[in-house]
């Protein structure tokens, strides 16, 4: 047909949105590759970390995330999930020299990069606050410029907000933009479903959770995702898996779960 190019592109994008993430099979010859496992064990025994550092320590052991892991960070509104996610990703970027793709369906790139600057400045022993960057006050201009010149020597962190891809993220969209990177996604409930639409949010988020886990395994990368806690978690000092919001299948898909408690009721923080 002699349709205008823009109509053809629009049609193809619409059709591709109905495709579902395809699972890949990872294969290993368990007996024939046995000595490869010894090499990995030997590295661990000699003190080489085979995981990526989160920057958090539990019972004197560093919390590590391995390639192929899905990590969930669950907490109530304003509990600090997004900050923790970004801090963990920054730690991997800084300590492990990792490449990172950070995706936020909710926050803007400007908001995310102000936070990035304040977190990374702390790694460089420079005091720069997110609040100071927002208001343009209490920031040493020369020190800030010197810090930015230093970090600009690398090109290993890419930030996306939903405006970059037309308003929403799906797992297929995410797969299109990652190439063996460390992936952080801020907001499971804000992701949209690929393929045929489910009748309920529960079914939708169950499928998305499973697809994110498959993404981590297929590309052999760590995937870290924030999710909301249930309303009964508000004000509690400790959270458990029953407080995972929307769908328990998310907890089942995760290899590691961080539960972020904020014992102060949200109405007291407003």
CSV table of C-alpha atoms in Angstrom, one decimal:
chain,number,residue,atom,x,y,z
A,1,UNK,CA,0.0,0.0,0.0
A,2,UNK,CA,1.0,3.6,-0.5
A,3,UNK,CA,0.4,4.6,3.1
A,4,UNK,CA,2.4,7.4,4.6
A,5,UNK,CA,5.5,6.2,6.6
A,6,UNK,CA,4.2,7.5,9.9
A,7,UNK,CA,1.1,5.4,9.6
A,8,UNK,CA,3.1,2.3,8.9
A,9,UNK,CA,5.3,2.9,11.9
A,10,UNK,CA,2.3,3.5,14.1
A,11,UNK,CA,0.7,0.3,12.9
A,12,UNK,CA,3.9,-1.7,13.5
A,13,UNK,CA,4.3,-0.3,17.0
A,14,UNK,CA,0.7,-1.1,17.8
A,15,UNK,CA,1.0,-4.6,16.6
A,16,UNK,CA,4.3,-5.2,18.5
A,17,UNK,CA,2.7,-4.1,21.7
A,18,UNK,CA,0.6,-7.3,21.6
A,19,UNK,CA,3.6,-9.6,21.5
A,20,UNK,CA,4.5,-11.2,24.8
A,21,UNK,CA,8.0,-11.6,26.2
A,22,UNK,CA,9.4,-14.9,25.0
A,23,UNK,CA,11.1,-17.1,27.5
A,24,UNK,CA,14.6,-18.4,26.6
A,25,UNK,CA,16.1,-21.6,27.8
A,26,UNK,CA,19.4,-21.5,29.6
A,27,UNK,CA,21.4,-24.7,29.0
A,28,UNK,CA,24.3,-26.3,30.9
A,29,UNK,CA,25.9,-29.7,30.5
A,30,UNK,CA,25.8,-30.6,34.2
A,31,UNK,CA,28.5,-33.4,34.1
A,32,UNK,CA,30.6,-32.1,31.2
A,33,UNK,CA,30.8,-28.6,32.7
A,34,UNK,CA,31.5,-29.8,36.2
A,35,UNK,CA,35.0,-28.3,36.4
A,36,UNK,CA,33.6,-24.9,35.6
A,37,UNK,CA,31.7,-25.1,38.9
A,38,UNK,CA,35.0,-25.8,40.7
A,39,UNK,CA,36.5,-22.7,39.1
A,40,UNK,CA,33.6,-20.6,40.5
A,41,UNK,CA,34.0,-22.3,43.9
A,42,UNK,CA,37.7,-21.6,43.9
A,43,UNK,CA,37.1,-17.9,43.2
A,44,UNK,CA,34.7,-17.7,46.2
A,45,UNK,CA,37.2,-19.6,48.4
A,46,UNK,CA,39.9,-17.1,47.5
A,47,UNK,CA,37.7,-14.2,48.5
A,48,UNK,CA,36.5,-13.1,45.1
A,49,UNK,CA,32.9,-11.9,45.3
A,50,UNK,CA,30.8,-13.4,42.5
A,51,UNK,CA,27.8,-11.1,43.4
A,52,UNK,CA,27.2,-7.4,43.1
A,53,UNK,CA,27.4,-5.4,46.3
A,54,UNK,CA,24.2,-3.7,47.4
A,55,UNK,CA,26.0,-1.6,50.0
A,56,UNK,CA,23.9,-3.2,52.8
A,57,UNK,CA,25.3,-5.5,55.5
A,58,UNK,CA,23.2,-8.1,57.4
A,59,UNK,CA,24.7,-10.2,60.2
A,60,UNK,CA,28.2,-9.0,59.2
A,61,UNK,CA,27.7,-10.4,55.6
A,62,UNK,CA,27.3,-8.1,52.6
A,63,UNK,CA,24.0,-8.5,50.8
A,64,UNK,CA,25.0,-9.5,47.3
A,65,UNK,CA,22.8,-9.8,44.2
A,66,UNK,CA,23.9,-12.3,41.6
A,67,UNK,CA,23.3,-12.3,37.9
A,68,UNK,CA,20.0,-13.9,37.1
A,69,UNK,CA,18.4,-12.7,40.4
A,70,UNK,CA,15.2,-10.7,40.7
A,71,UNK,CA,15.3,-8.5,43.7
A,72,UNK,CA,12.1,-6.9,45.2
A,73,UNK,CA,12.0,-3.8,47.4
A,74,UNK,CA,8.6,-3.5,49.1
A,75,UNK,CA,7.4,-0.7,51.3
A,76,UNK,CA,4.6,1.9,51.8
A,77,UNK,CA,4.3,5.3,50.2
A,78,UNK,CA,7.2,7.6,51.3
A,79,UNK,CA,9.0,4.7,53.0
A,80,UNK,CA,12.1,5.3,50.8
A,81,UNK,CA,11.8,2.4,48.3
A,82,UNK,CA,13.0,4.5,45.3
A,83,UNK,CA,15.9,6.0,47.3
A,84,UNK,CA,17.0,2.5,48.4
A,85,UNK,CA,16.7,1.1,44.8
A,86,UNK,CA,18.7,4.0,43.4
A,87,UNK,CA,21.3,3.7,46.2
A,88,UNK,CA,21.8,0.0,45.5
A,89,UNK,CA,22.2,0.6,41.8
A,90,UNK,CA,24.6,3.4,42.5
A,91,UNK,CA,26.6,1.1,44.7
A,92,UNK,CA,26.9,-1.5,41.9
A,93,UNK,CA,27.9,1.2,39.5
A,94,UNK,CA,30.5,2.6,41.8
A,95,UNK,CA,31.9,-0.4,43.6
A,96,UNK,CA,31.5,-3.0,40.8
A,97,UNK,CA,32.0,-0.7,37.9
A,98,UNK,CA,28.6,-2.0,36.6
A,99,UNK,CA,26.6,-0.7,33.7
A,100,UNK,CA,23.1,0.3,34.8
A,101,UNK,CA,19.8,1.0,33.1
A,102,UNK,CA,17.4,2.8,35.5
A,103,UNK,CA,13.8,2.9,34.5
A,104,UNK,CA,11.0,4.9,36.2
A,105,UNK,CA,7.4,4.9,35.0
A,106,UNK,CA,6.6,7.7,37.5
A,107,UNK,CA,9.5,10.1,38.1
A,108,UNK,CA,11.1,12.4,35.6
A,109,UNK,CA,14.7,12.2,34.4
A,110,UNK,CA,15.4,15.5,36.1
A,111,UNK,CA,14.2,14.2,39.5
A,112,UNK,CA,16.1,10.9,39.1
A,113,UNK,CA,19.4,12.6,38.1
A,114,UNK,CA,19.2,15.1,41.0
A,115,UNK,CA,19.0,12.1,43.3
A,116,UNK,CA,21.8,10.4,41.4
A,117,UNK,CA,24.0,13.4,41.9
A,118,UNK,CA,23.4,13.5,45.6
A,119,UNK,CA,24.0,9.8,46.1
A,120,UNK,CA,27.1,9.6,43.9
A,121,UNK,CA,28.5,12.7,45.5
A,122,UNK,CA,28.4,11.0,48.8
A,123,UNK,CA,30.4,8.1,47.4
A,124,UNK,CA,33.0,10.7,46.5
A,125,UNK,CA,32.9,12.2,50.0
A,126,UNK,CA,31.2,15.4,48.8
A,127,UNK,CA,28.2,16.8,50.6
A,128,UNK,CA,25.5,17.6,48.0
A,129,UNK,CA,21.9,17.3,49.0
A,130,UNK,CA,18.9,16.6,46.7
A,131,UNK,CA,17.1,19.5,48.4
A,132,UNK,CA,20.0,21.8,47.7
A,133,UNK,CA,20.1,20.8,44.1
A,134,UNK,CA,16.3,21.4,43.8
A,135,UNK,CA,16.4,24.9,45.3
A,136,UNK,CA,19.8,25.9,43.9
A,137,UNK,CA,21.0,26.7,47.4
A,138,UNK,CA,23.6,25.4,49.9
A,139,UNK,CA,25.7,23.7,47.1
A,140,UNK,CA,29.3,24.6,46.5
A,141,UNK,CA,29.2,25.4,42.8
A,142,UNK,CA,32.9,24.8,42.1
A,143,UNK,CA,32.8,21.5,43.9
A,144,UNK,CA,29.6,20.4,42.2
A,145,UNK,CA,31.0,21.2,38.7
A,146,UNK,CA,34.3,19.4,39.5
A,147,UNK,CA,32.3,16.3,40.6
A,148,UNK,CA,30.2,16.4,37.4
A,149,UNK,CA,33.3,16.6,35.3
A,150,UNK,CA,34.7,13.6,37.1
A,151,UNK,CA,31.7,11.4,36.7
A,152,UNK,CA,31.2,12.4,33.0
A,153,UNK,CA,34.3,10.4,32.1
A,154,UNK,CA,32.1,7.3,32.2
A,155,UNK,CA,29.0,6.5,30.0
A,156,UNK,CA,27.7,3.5,31.9
A,157,UNK,CA,24.4,4.7,33.5
A,158,UNK,CA,21.4,5.3,31.3
A,159,UNK,CA,18.1,6.7,32.8
A,160,UNK,CA,14.7,6.4,31.2
A,161,UNK,CA,11.4,7.9,32.2
A,162,UNK,CA,8.1,6.9,30.5
A,163,UNK,CA,8.2,10.0,28.3
A,164,UNK,CA,11.1,8.4,26.4
A,165,UNK,CA,8.9,5.6,25.1
A,166,UNK,CA,5.5,7.4,24.7
A,167,UNK,CA,3.9,7.1,28.1
A,168,UNK,CA,4.3,3.6,29.6
A,169,UNK,CA,6.7,0.7,30.1
A,170,UNK,CA,6.1,-3.0,29.4
A,171,UNK,CA,8.5,-5.9,29.8
A,172,UNK,CA,8.9,-6.0,26.0
A,173,UNK,CA,9.8,-2.3,26.0
A,174,UNK,CA,12.3,-2.9,28.8
A,175,UNK,CA,13.8,-5.8,26.9
A,176,UNK,CA,14.3,-3.6,23.8
A,177,UNK,CA,16.4,-1.1,25.7
A,178,UNK,CA,18.7,-3.4,27.8
A,179,UNK,CA,21.8,-5.0,26.5
A,180,UNK,CA,23.4,-7.1,29.3
A,181,UNK,CA,23.1,-4.2,31.8
A,182,UNK,CA,22.2,-4.2,35.5
A,183,UNK,CA,18.5,-3.2,35.5
A,184,UNK,CA,16.5,-1.2,38.1
A,185,UNK,CA,12.8,-0.6,37.7
A,186,UNK,CA,11.1,1.9,40.0
A,187,UNK,CA,7.4,0.8,40.3
A,188,UNK,CA,6.1,-2.6,39.5
A,189,UNK,CA,2.4,-1.6,39.6
A,190,UNK,CA,3.0,1.1,37.0
A,191,UNK,CA,4.2,-1.3,34.3
A,192,UNK,CA,1.7,-2.2,31.6
A,193,UNK,CA,1.0,-5.7,30.3
A,194,UNK,CA,2.3,-7.1,27.0
A,195,UNK,CA,-0.1,-9.1,24.8
A,196,UNK,CA,-3.7,-9.8,25.6
A,197,UNK,CA,-5.0,-7.9,28.6
A,198,UNK,CA,-5.8,-9.7,31.8
A,199,UNK,CA,-9.1,-9.3,33.5
A,200,UNK,CA,-7.6,-8.2,36.8
A,201,UNK,CA,-4.6,-6.4,38.2
A,202,UNK,CA,-3.7,-9.5,40.1
A,203,UNK,CA,-3.3,-11.5,36.9
A,204,UNK,CA,-1.6,-8.7,35.1
A,205,UNK,CA,1.1,-8.2,37.8
A,206,UNK,CA,1.5,-11.9,38.2
A,207,UNK,CA,2.5,-12.2,34.5
A,208,UNK,CA,4.7,-9.1,34.7
A,209,UNK,CA,6.5,-10.5,37.8
A,210,UNK,CA,7.2,-13.8,36.0
A,211,UNK,CA,8.4,-12.0,32.9
A,212,UNK,CA,10.8,-9.8,34.9
A,213,UNK,CA,12.3,-13.0,36.5
A,214,UNK,CA,12.6,-14.6,33.0
A,215,UNK,CA,14.3,-11.4,31.8
A,216,UNK,CA,16.9,-11.6,34.6
A,217,UNK,CA,17.6,-15.3,33.8
A,218,UNK,CA,17.6,-14.9,30.1
A,219,UNK,CA,20.1,-12.1,30.0
A,220,UNK,CA,22.0,-13.2,33.1
A,221,UNK,CA,21.6,-9.8,34.8
A,222,UNK,CA,20.3,-8.7,38.1
A,223,UNK,CA,16.9,-7.0,37.9
A,224,UNK,CA,15.7,-4.9,40.9
A,225,UNK,CA,12.1,-3.7,41.2
A,226,UNK,CA,10.2,-1.7,43.8
A,227,UNK,CA,6.6,-2.6,44.7
A,228,UNK,CA,4.0,-1.2,47.1
A,229,UNK,CA,3.2,-2.7,50.4
A,230,UNK,CA,-0.4,-3.4,51.5
A,231,UNK,CA,-2.4,-0.8,53.5
A,232,UNK,CA,-2.2,-2.9,56.7
A,233,UNK,CA,1.6,-2.5,56.6
A,234,UNK,CA,1.2,1.3,57.3
A,235,UNK,CA,2.7,2.2,60.7
A,236,UNK,CA,4.2,-1.3,61.4
A,237,UNK,CA,7.7,-1.6,62.6
A,238,UNK,CA,8.3,-4.9,60.8
A,239,UNK,CA,6.9,-6.2,57.5
A,240,UNK,CA,6.7,-9.7,56.1
A,241,UNK,CA,5.7,-11.3,52.8
A,242,UNK,CA,2.0,-11.0,53.6
A,243,UNK,CA,2.5,-7.3,53.2
A,244,UNK,CA,3.5,-7.5,49.6
A,245,UNK,CA,1.0,-5.3,47.7
A,246,UNK,CA,-1.2,-6.3,44.7
A,247,UNK,CA,0.1,-9.8,44.1
A,248,UNK,CA,1.9,-12.5,46.2
A,249,UNK,CA,3.3,-13.9,42.9
A,250,UNK,CA,5.8,-11.0,42.9
A,251,UNK,CA,7.3,-12.4,46.2
A,252,UNK,CA,7.3,-15.9,44.7
A,253,UNK,CA,9.2,-14.6,41.6
A,254,UNK,CA,11.9,-12.8,43.7
A,255,UNK,CA,15.1,-14.3,44.8
A,256,UNK,CA,15.7,-11.5,47.3
A,257,UNK,CA,13.2,-9.3,49.1
A,258,UNK,CA,13.9,-6.1,51.0
A,259,UNK,CA,10.9,-5.0,53.2
A,260,UNK,CA,11.1,-1.3,54.0
A,261,UNK,CA,9.2,-0.5,57.2
A,262,UNK,CA,8.2,3.0,58.2
A,263,UNK,CA,6.5,2.9,61.6
A,264,UNK,CA,5.2,6.5,61.3
A,265,UNK,CA,1.7,6.7,60.0
A,266,UNK,CA,1.6,8.5,56.6
A,267,UNK,CA,-1.0,11.1,58.0
A,268,UNK,CA,1.7,12.2,60.5
A,269,UNK,CA,4.1,12.9,57.6
A,270,UNK,CA,1.8,15.1,55.6
